[in-house]
Amino acid sequence: TGSSDPYCIVKIDDEAIIRTATVWKTLSPFWGEEYEVHLQPTFHSVSIYVMDEDALSRDDVIGKVCITRDMLVEHPKGYSGWMSLSEVDPDEEVQGEIHLRVEVQGSQGGRRLLCCTVLEAR
């Protein structure tokens, strides 16, 4: 139909912790949702999967972006910008990007606070 019903799933080290709202019938969704996640000191990555909701079959994975511990170290004041989606299934071609704002905030009892704003995608 030329459109998708996208939503995002946020995973920390492959454990799903957040699911955004679905934005119906669009290829350029806007979420504007903000989450605060307490990271374990040993975390390795935060991945955001962009999904296409499908009422009649299994939801499709459009692509993903991965924020690694190393990336956060390289951007100690945070990161804001567009990141290209990468494939989840090597047999699928992936196009698109997601606009994120990520900030690592001070320590609370030995834990860092990651503030990730999923803004939009295209």
PDB file of N, CA and C in Angstrom, residues 23-114:
ATOM      1  N   VAL A  23       2.482   4.237  14.956  1.00  0.00           N
ATOM      2  CA  VAL A  23       2.030   5.380  14.165  1.00  0.00           C
ATOM      3  C   VAL A  23       1.467   4.795  12.876  1.00  0.00           C
ATOM      4  N   TRP A  24       0.190   4.946  12.662  1.00  0.00           N
ATOM      5  CA  TRP A  24      -0.511   4.249  11.591  1.00  0.00           C
ATOM      6  C   TRP A  24      -0.335   4.908  10.234  1.00  0.00           C
ATOM      7  N   LYS A  25      -0.172   4.060   9.235  1.00  0.00           N
ATOM      8  CA  LYS A  25      -0.201   4.434   7.810  1.00  0.00           C
ATOM      9  C   LYS A  25       0.740   5.580   7.446  1.00  0.00           C
ATOM     10  N   THR A  26       2.051   5.381   7.686  1.00  0.00           N
ATOM     11  CA  THR A  26       3.027   6.411   7.340  1.00  0.00           C
ATOM     12  C   THR A  26       4.395   5.799   7.076  1.00  0.00           C
ATOM     13  N   LEU A  27       5.176   6.481   6.259  1.00  0.00           N
ATOM     14  CA  LEU A  27       6.581   6.132   6.059  1.00  0.00           C
ATOM     15  C   LEU A  27       7.486   7.129   6.773  1.00  0.00           C
ATOM     16  N   SER A  28       6.915   8.156   7.385  1.00  0.00           N
ATOM     17  CA  SER A  28       7.676   9.166   8.127  1.00  0.00           C
ATOM     18  C   SER A  28       7.019   9.390   9.487  1.00  0.00           C
ATOM     19  N   PRO A  29       7.120   8.415  10.381  1.00  0.00           N
ATOM     20  CA  PRO A  29       6.435   8.532  11.671  1.00  0.00           C
ATOM     21  C   PRO A  29       7.098   9.556  12.582  1.00  0.00           C
ATOM     22  N   PHE A  30       6.312  10.135  13.472  1.00  0.00           N
ATOM     23  CA  PHE A  30       6.809  11.006  14.533  1.00  0.00           C
ATOM     24  C   PHE A  30       6.325  10.429  15.847  1.00  0.00           C
ATOM     25  N   TRP A  31       7.252  10.218  16.793  1.00  0.00           N
ATOM     26  CA  TRP A  31       6.882   9.699  18.105  1.00  0.00           C
ATOM     27  C   TRP A  31       6.969  10.778  19.175  1.00  0.00           C
ATOM     28  N   GLY A  32       8.134  11.388  19.341  1.00  0.00           N
ATOM     29  CA  GLY A  32       8.310  12.387  20.390  1.00  0.00           C
ATOM     30  C   GLY A  32       8.202  11.785  21.784  1.00  0.00           C
ATOM     31  N   GLU A  33       8.472  10.501  21.918  1.00  0.00           N
ATOM     32  CA  GLU A  33       8.385   9.822  23.209  1.00  0.00           C
ATOM     33  C   GLU A  33       9.756   9.828  23.869  1.00  0.00           C
ATOM     34  N   GLU A  34       9.768  10.009  25.172  1.00  0.00           N
ATOM     35  CA  GLU A  34      11.033  10.041  25.914  1.00  0.00           C
ATOM     36  C   GLU A  34      10.977   9.018  27.038  1.00  0.00           C
ATOM     37  N   TYR A  35      12.085   8.289  27.222  1.00  0.00           N
ATOM     38  CA  TYR A  35      12.164   7.264  28.249  1.00  0.00           C
ATOM     39  C   TYR A  35      13.438   7.457  29.048  1.00  0.00           C
ATOM     40  N   GLU A  36      13.379   7.163  30.325  1.00  0.00           N
ATOM     41  CA  GLU A  36      14.570   7.136  31.161  1.00  0.00           C
ATOM     42  C   GLU A  36      14.779   5.696  31.599  1.00  0.00           C
ATOM     43  N   VAL A  37      15.993   5.180  31.352  1.00  0.00           N
ATOM     44  CA  VAL A  37      16.307   3.785  31.616  1.00  0.00           C
ATOM     45  C   VAL A  37      17.525   3.725  32.530  1.00  0.00           C
ATOM     46  N   HIS A  38      17.403   2.972  33.604  1.00  0.00           N
ATOM     47  CA  HIS A  38      18.554   2.770  34.482  1.00  0.00           C
ATOM     48  C   HIS A  38      19.412   1.655  33.898  1.00  0.00           C
ATOM     49  N   LEU A  39      20.648   1.998  33.535  1.00  0.00           N
ATOM     50  CA  LEU A  39      21.560   1.021  32.923  1.00  0.00           C
ATOM     51  C   LEU A  39      22.388   0.324  33.990  1.00  0.00           C
ATOM     52  N   GLN A  40      22.570  -0.970  33.805  1.00  0.00           N
ATOM     53  CA  GLN A  40      23.510  -1.686  34.651  1.00  0.00           C
ATOM     54  C   GLN A  40      24.919  -1.249  34.252  1.00  0.00           C
ATOM     55  N   PRO A  41      25.848  -1.178  35.180  1.00  0.00           N
ATOM     56  CA  PRO A  41      27.212  -0.749  34.834  1.00  0.00           C
ATOM     57  C   PRO A  41      27.878  -1.643  33.780  1.00  0.00           C
ATOM     58  N   THR A  42      27.373  -2.857  33.614  1.00  0.00           N
ATOM     59  CA  THR A  42      27.995  -3.804  32.680  1.00  0.00           C
ATOM     60  C   THR A  42      27.284  -3.873  31.332  1.00  0.00           C
ATOM     61  N   PHE A  43      26.341  -2.942  31.046  1.00  0.00           N
ATOM     62  CA  PHE A  43      25.602  -3.029  29.788  1.00  0.00           C
ATOM     63  C   PHE A  43      26.559  -2.880  28.604  1.00  0.00           C
ATOM     64  N   HIS A  44      26.179  -3.467  27.462  1.00  0.00           N
ATOM     65  CA  HIS A  44      27.000  -3.388  26.255  1.00  0.00           C
ATOM     66  C   HIS A  44      26.369  -2.523  25.177  1.00  0.00           C
ATOM     67  N   SER A  45      25.036  -2.626  25.014  1.00  0.00           N
ATOM     68  CA  SER A  45      24.408  -1.866  23.935  1.00  0.00           C
ATOM     69  C   SER A  45      22.933  -1.620  24.202  1.00  0.00           C
ATOM     70  N   VAL A  46      22.445  -0.567  23.560  1.00  0.00           N
ATOM     71  CA  VAL A  46      21.015  -0.269  23.509  1.00  0.00           C
ATOM     72  C   VAL A  46      20.641  -0.312  22.036  1.00  0.00           C
ATOM     73  N   SER A  47      19.680  -1.142  21.680  1.00  0.00           N
ATOM     74  CA  SER A  47      19.249  -1.280  20.288  1.00  0.00           C
ATOM     75  C   SER A  47      17.811  -0.812  20.152  1.00  0.00           C
ATOM     76  N   ILE A  48      17.536  -0.116  19.062  1.00  0.00           N
ATOM     77  CA  ILE A  48      16.182   0.330  18.765  1.00  0.00           C
ATOM     78  C   ILE A  48      15.773  -0.315  17.452  1.00  0.00           C
ATOM     79  N   TYR A  49      14.767  -1.172  17.532  1.00  0.00           N
ATOM     80  CA  TYR A  49      14.245  -1.877  16.364  1.00  0.00           C
ATOM     81  C   TYR A  49      13.025  -1.130  15.855  1.00  0.00           C
ATOM     82  N   VAL A  50      13.008  -0.809  14.570  1.00  0.00           N
ATOM     83  CA  VAL A  50      11.836  -0.200  13.951  1.00  0.00           C
ATOM     84  C   VAL A  50      11.037  -1.335  13.321  1.00  0.00           C
ATOM     85  N   MET A  51       9.797  -1.453  13.749  1.00  0.00           N
ATOM     86  CA  MET A  51       8.941  -2.554  13.348  1.00  0.00           C
ATOM     87  C   MET A  51       7.765  -2.029  12.530  1.00  0.00           C
ATOM     88  N   ASP A  52       7.158  -2.927  11.752  1.00  0.00           N
ATOM     89  CA  ASP A  52       5.943  -2.623  11.004  1.00  0.00           C
ATOM     90  C   ASP A  52       4.847  -3.534  11.533  1.00  0.00           C
ATOM     91  N   GLU A  53       3.878  -2.946  12.206  1.00  0.00           N
ATOM     92  CA  GLU A  53       2.797  -3.748  12.784  1.00  0.00           C
ATOM     93  C   GLU A  53       1.917  -4.311  11.680  1.00  0.00           C
ATOM     94  N   ASP A  54       1.561  -5.586  11.827  1.00  0.00           N
ATOM     95  CA  ASP A  54       0.728  -6.255  10.832  1.00  0.00           C
ATOM     96  C   ASP A  54      -0.341  -7.052  11.567  1.00  0.00           C
ATOM     97  N   ALA A  55      -1.597  -6.710  11.335  1.00  0.00           N
ATOM     98  CA  ALA A  55      -2.701  -7.354  12.048  1.00  0.00           C
ATOM     99  C   ALA A  55      -2.909  -8.801  11.613  1.00  0.00           C
ATOM    100  N   LEU A  56      -2.530  -9.139  10.373  1.00  0.00           N
ATOM    101  CA  LEU A  56      -2.838 -10.465   9.850  1.00  0.00           C
ATOM    102  C   LEU A  56      -1.687 -11.457   9.957  1.00  0.00           C
ATOM    103  N   SER A  57      -0.484 -10.983  10.185  1.00  0.00           N
ATOM    104  CA  SER A  57       0.658 -11.889  10.302  1.00  0.00           C
ATOM    105  C   SER A  57       1.663 -11.297  11.290  1.00  0.00           C
ATOM    106  N   ARG A  58       2.813 -11.944  11.363  1.00  0.00           N
ATOM    107  CA  ARG A  58       3.865 -11.500  12.268  1.00  0.00           C
ATOM    108  C   ARG A  58       4.366 -10.121  11.858  1.00  0.00           C
ATOM    109  N   ASP A  59       4.633  -9.248  12.834  1.00  0.00           N
ATOM    110  CA  ASP A  59       5.156  -7.915  12.537  1.00  0.00           C
ATOM    111  C   ASP A  59       6.507  -8.029  11.855  1.00  0.00           C
ATOM    112  N   ASP A  60       6.751  -7.131  10.886  1.00  0.00           N
ATOM    113  CA  ASP A  60       8.011  -7.136  10.145  1.00  0.00           C
ATOM    114  C   ASP A  60       9.020  -6.227  10.831  1.00  0.00           C
ATOM    115  N   VAL A  61      10.303  -6.631  10.774  1.00  0.00           N
ATOM    116  CA  VAL A  61      11.381  -5.776  11.252  1.00  0.00           C
ATOM    117  C   VAL A  61      11.839  -4.921  10.074  1.00  0.00           C
ATOM    118  N   ILE A  62      11.710  -3.610  10.205  1.00  0.00           N
ATOM    119  CA  ILE A  62      12.156  -2.706   9.145  1.00  0.00           C
ATOM    120  C   ILE A  62      13.673  -2.537   9.219  1.00  0.00           C
ATOM    121  N   GLY A  63      14.214  -2.450  10.414  1.00  0.00           N
ATOM    122  CA  GLY A  63      15.653  -2.296  10.619  1.00  0.00           C
ATOM    123  C   GLY A  63      15.922  -1.920  12.059  1.00  0.00           C
ATOM    124  N   LYS A  64      17.190  -1.669  12.368  1.00  0.00           N
ATOM    125  CA  LYS A  64      17.537  -1.315  13.742  1.00  0.00           C
ATOM    126  C   LYS A  64      18.717  -0.357  13.760  1.00  0.00           C
ATOM    127  N   VAL A  65      18.862   0.337  14.879  1.00  0.00           N
ATOM    128  CA  VAL A  65      20.064   1.097  15.173  1.00  0.00           C
ATOM    129  C   VAL A  65      20.572   0.595  16.516  1.00  0.00           C
ATOM    130  N   CYS A  66      21.874   0.648  16.690  1.00  0.00           N
ATOM    131  CA  CYS A  66      22.495   0.149  17.916  1.00  0.00           C
ATOM    132  C   CYS A  66      23.398   1.231  18.497  1.00  0.00           C
ATOM    133  N   ILE A  67      23.169   1.539  19.754  1.00  0.00           N
ATOM    134  CA  ILE A  67      23.998   2.497  20.483  1.00  0.00           C
ATOM    135  C   ILE A  67      24.848   1.676  21.440  1.00  0.00           C
ATOM    136  N   THR A  68      26.142   1.668  21.208  1.00  0.00           N
ATOM    137  CA  THR A  68      27.038   0.863  22.033  1.00  0.00           C
ATOM    138  C   THR A  68      27.633   1.694  23.163  1.00  0.00           C
ATOM    139  N   ARG A  69      28.156   1.008  24.133  1.00  0.00           N
ATOM    140  CA  ARG A  69      28.859   1.670  25.234  1.00  0.00           C
ATOM    141  C   ARG A  69      29.988   2.539  24.674  1.00  0.00           C
ATOM    142  N   ASP A  70      30.702   2.020  23.653  1.00  0.00           N
ATOM    143  CA  ASP A  70      31.804   2.779  23.050  1.00  0.00           C
ATOM    144  C   ASP A  70      31.314   4.086  22.430  1.00  0.00           C
ATOM    145  N   MET A  71      30.147   4.051  21.773  1.00  0.00           N
ATOM    146  CA  MET A  71      29.597   5.269  21.177  1.00  0.00           C
ATOM    147  C   MET A  71      29.284   6.299  22.261  1.00  0.00           C
ATOM    148  N   LEU A  72      28.750   5.845  23.383  1.00  0.00           N
ATOM    149  CA  LEU A  72      28.440   6.764  24.474  1.00  0.00           C
ATOM    150  C   LEU A  72      29.714   7.360  25.072  1.00  0.00           C
ATOM    151  N   VAL A  73      30.784   6.575  25.108  1.00  0.00           N
ATOM    152  CA  VAL A  73      32.068   7.091  25.589  1.00  0.00           C
ATOM    153  C   VAL A  73      32.602   8.149  24.616  1.00  0.00           C
ATOM    154  N   GLU A  74      32.422   7.918  23.304  1.00  0.00           N
ATOM    155  CA  GLU A  74      32.874   8.878  22.289  1.00  0.00           C
ATOM    156  C   GLU A  74      32.075  10.178  22.327  1.00  0.00           C
ATOM    157  N   HIS A  75      30.840  10.131  22.828  1.00  0.00           N
ATOM    158  CA  HIS A  75      29.968  11.306  22.901  1.00  0.00           C
ATOM    159  C   HIS A  75      29.535  11.509  24.355  1.00  0.00           C
ATOM    160  N   PRO A  76      30.455  11.928  25.230  1.00  0.00           N
ATOM    161  CA  PRO A  76      30.131  12.009  26.663  1.00  0.00           C
ATOM    162  C   PRO A  76      29.014  13.005  26.993  1.00  0.00           C
ATOM    163  N   LYS A  77      28.777  13.983  26.128  1.00  0.00           N
ATOM    164  CA  LYS A  77      27.701  14.946  26.374  1.00  0.00           C
ATOM    165  C   LYS A  77      26.403  14.524  25.694  1.00  0.00           C
ATOM    166  N   GLY A  78      26.423  13.365  25.063  1.00  0.00           N
ATOM    167  CA  GLY A  78      25.241  12.852  24.405  1.00  0.00           C
ATOM    168  C   GLY A  78      25.356  12.890  22.898  1.00  0.00           C
ATOM    169  N   TYR A  79      24.342  12.368  22.243  1.00  0.00           N
ATOM    170  CA  TYR A  79      24.304  12.304  20.791  1.00  0.00           C
ATOM    171  C   TYR A  79      22.915  12.722  20.331  1.00  0.00           C
ATOM    172  N   SER A  80      22.861  13.498  19.270  1.00  0.00           N
ATOM    173  CA  SER A  80      21.584  13.852  18.669  1.00  0.00           C
ATOM    174  C   SER A  80      21.776  13.849  17.164  1.00  0.00           C
ATOM    175  N   GLY A  81      20.953  13.098  16.462  1.00  0.00           N
ATOM    176  CA  GLY A  81      21.047  13.091  15.009  1.00  0.00           C
ATOM    177  C   GLY A  81      20.376  11.882  14.395  1.00  0.00           C
ATOM    178  N   TRP A  82      20.506  11.810  13.082  1.00  0.00           N
ATOM    179  CA  TRP A  82      19.940  10.716  12.307  1.00  0.00           C
ATOM    180  C   TRP A  82      20.927   9.556  12.248  1.00  0.00           C
ATOM    181  N   MET A  83      20.442   8.348  12.444  1.00  0.00           N
ATOM    182  CA  MET A  83      21.261   7.137  12.311  1.00  0.00           C
ATOM    183  C   MET A  83      20.597   6.241  11.278  1.00  0.00           C
ATOM    184  N   SER A  84      21.394   5.727  10.353  1.00  0.00           N
ATOM    185  CA  SER A  84      20.866   4.817   9.333  1.00  0.00           C
ATOM    186  C   SER A  84      20.475   3.492   9.958  1.00  0.00           C
ATOM    187  N   LEU A  85      19.366   2.949   9.483  1.00  0.00           N
ATOM    188  CA  LEU A  85      18.944   1.629   9.939  1.00  0.00           C
ATOM    189  C   LEU A  85      19.856   0.567   9.340  1.00  0.00           C
ATOM    190  N   SER A  86      20.152  -0.457  10.107  1.00  0.00           N
ATOM    191  CA  SER A  86      20.906  -1.602   9.590  1.00  0.00           C
ATOM    192  C   SER A  86      19.973  -2.802   9.547  1.00  0.00           C
ATOM    193  N   GLU A  87      20.331  -3.783   8.734  1.00  0.00           N
ATOM    194  CA  GLU A  87      19.460  -4.942   8.577  1.00  0.00           C
ATOM    195  C   GLU A  87      19.527  -5.847   9.795  1.00  0.00           C
ATOM    196  N   VAL A  88      18.429  -6.529  10.044  1.00  0.00           N
ATOM    197  CA  VAL A  88      18.356  -7.563  11.068  1.00  0.00           C
ATOM    198  C   VAL A  88      18.449  -8.914  10.376  1.00  0.00           C
ATOM    199  N   ASP A  89      17.776  -9.027   9.240  1.00  0.00           N
ATOM    200  CA  ASP A  89      17.810 -10.229   8.414  1.00  0.00           C
ATOM    201  C   ASP A  89      18.724  -9.955   7.220  1.00  0.00           C
ATOM    202  N   PRO A  90      19.826 -10.720   7.062  1.00  0.00           N
ATOM    203  CA  PRO A  90      20.756 -10.440   5.968  1.00  0.00           C
ATOM    204  C   PRO A  90      20.147 -10.582   4.579  1.00  0.00           C
ATOM    205  N   ASP A  91      18.986 -11.234   4.464  1.00  0.00           N
ATOM    206  CA  ASP A  91      18.333 -11.393   3.163  1.00  0.00           C
ATOM    207  C   ASP A  91      17.430 -10.211   2.809  1.00  0.00           C
ATOM    208  N   GLU A  92      17.262  -9.283   3.732  1.00  0.00           N
ATOM    209  CA  GLU A  92      16.371  -8.147   3.513  1.00  0.00           C
ATOM    210  C   GLU A  92      17.171  -6.875   3.271  1.00  0.00           C
ATOM    211  N   GLU A  93      16.756  -6.097   2.275  1.00  0.00           N
ATOM    212  CA  GLU A  93      17.362  -4.787   2.038  1.00  0.00           C
ATOM    213  C   GLU A  93      16.715  -3.791   3.000  1.00  0.00           C
ATOM    214  N   VAL A  94      17.549  -2.918   3.578  1.00  0.00           N
ATOM    215  CA  VAL A  94      17.047  -1.954   4.544  1.00  0.00           C
ATOM    216  C   VAL A  94      17.303  -0.542   4.033  1.00  0.00           C
ATOM    217  N   GLN A  95      16.276   0.280   4.101  1.00  0.00           N
ATOM    218  CA  GLN A  95      16.407   1.696   3.787  1.00  0.00           C
ATOM    219  C   GLN A  95      15.750   2.461   4.919  1.00  0.00           C
ATOM    220  N   GLY A  96      16.293   3.591   5.239  1.00  0.00           N
ATOM    221  CA  GLY A  96      15.664   4.439   6.235  1.00  0.00           C
ATOM    222  C   GLY A  96      16.627   4.821   7.331  1.00  0.00           C
ATOM    223  N   GLU A  97      16.167   5.760   8.123  1.00  0.00           N
ATOM    224  CA  GLU A  97      16.960   6.224   9.250  1.00  0.00           C
ATOM    225  C   GLU A  97      16.038   6.688  10.361  1.00  0.00           C
ATOM    226  N   ILE A  98      16.607   6.782  11.551  1.00  0.00           N
ATOM    227  CA  ILE A  98      15.846   7.148  12.737  1.00  0.00           C
ATOM    228  C   ILE A  98      16.543   8.314  13.413  1.00  0.00           C
ATOM    229  N   HIS A  99      15.754   9.253  13.905  1.00  0.00           N
ATOM    230  CA  HIS A  99      16.281  10.446  14.558  1.00  0.00           C
ATOM    231  C   HIS A  99      16.204  10.250  16.070  1.00  0.00           C
ATOM    232  N   LEU A 100      17.363  10.264  16.718  1.00  0.00           N
ATOM    233  CA  LEU A 100      17.460  10.011  18.156  1.00  0.00           C
ATOM    234  C   LEU A 100      18.151  11.150  18.877  1.00  0.00           C
ATOM    235  N   ARG A 101      17.796  11.291  20.139  1.00  0.00           N
ATOM    236  CA  ARG A 101      18.576  12.126  21.051  1.00  0.00           C
ATOM    237  C   ARG A 101      18.876  11.246  22.260  1.00  0.00           C
ATOM    238  N   VAL A 102      20.155  11.070  22.558  1.00  0.00           N
ATOM    239  CA  VAL A 102      20.589  10.187  23.643  1.00  0.00           C
ATOM    240  C   VAL A 102      21.501  10.978  24.569  1.00  0.00           C
ATOM    241  N   GLU A 103      21.199  10.933  25.862  1.00  0.00           N
ATOM    242  CA  GLU A 103      22.040  11.590  26.853  1.00  0.00           C
ATOM    243  C   GLU A 103      22.318  10.628  27.997  1.00  0.00           C
ATOM    244  N   VAL A 104      23.565  10.584  28.441  1.00  0.00           N
ATOM    245  CA  VAL A 104      23.914   9.822  29.635  1.00  0.00           C
ATOM    246  C   VAL A 104      24.039  10.832  30.759  1.00  0.00           C
ATOM    247  N   GLN A 105      23.213  10.645  31.769  1.00  0.00           N
ATOM    248  CA  GLN A 105      23.208  11.580  32.886  1.00  0.00           C
ATOM    249  C   GLN A 105      23.943  10.980  34.061  1.00  0.00           C
ATOM    250  N   GLY A 106      24.208  11.795  35.076  1.00  0.00           N
ATOM    251  CA  GLY A 106      25.024  11.424  36.223  1.00  0.00           C
ATOM    252  C   GLY A 106      24.689  10.101  36.876  1.00  0.00           C
ATOM    253  N   SER A 107      25.528   9.716  37.781  1.00  0.00           N
ATOM    254  CA  SER A 107      25.418   8.436  38.468  1.00  0.00           C
ATOM    255  C   SER A 107      24.438   8.529  39.630  1.00  0.00           C
ATOM    256  N   GLN A 108      23.607   7.519  39.786  1.00  0.00           N
ATOM    257  CA  GLN A 108      22.685   7.403  40.915  1.00  0.00           C
ATOM    258  C   GLN A 108      22.946   6.066  41.587  1.00  0.00           C
ATOM    259  N   GLY A 109      23.668   6.105  42.694  1.00  0.00           N
ATOM    260  CA  GLY A 109      23.972   4.863  43.399  1.00  0.00           C
ATOM    261  C   GLY A 109      24.764   3.888  42.557  1.00  0.00           C
ATOM    262  N   GLY A 110      25.724   4.397  41.768  1.00  0.00           N
ATOM    263  CA  GLY A 110      26.544   3.541  40.925  1.00  0.00           C
ATOM    264  C   GLY A 110      25.923   3.218  39.583  1.00  0.00           C
ATOM    265  N   ARG A 111      24.729   3.734  39.305  1.00  0.00           N
ATOM    266  CA  ARG A 111      24.055   3.475  38.025  1.00  0.00           C
ATOM    267  C   ARG A 111      23.971   4.770  37.235  1.00  0.00           C
ATOM    268  N   ARG A 112      24.171   4.658  35.922  1.00  0.00           N
ATOM    269  CA  ARG A 112      24.030   5.810  35.045  1.00  0.00           C
ATOM    270  C   ARG A 112      22.607   5.853  34.508  1.00  0.00           C
ATOM    271  N   LEU A 113      22.163   7.061  34.175  1.00  0.00           N
ATOM    272  CA  LEU A 113      20.829   7.240  33.635  1.00  0.00           C
ATOM    273  C   LEU A 113      20.951   7.602  32.164  1.00  0.00           C
ATOM    274  N   LEU A 114      20.317   6.803  31.303  1.00  0.00           N
ATOM    275  CA  LEU A 114      20.329   7.051  29.863  1.00  0.00           C
ATOM    276  C   LEU A 114      18.990   7.642  29.486  1.00  0.00           C
TER     277      LEU A 114
END
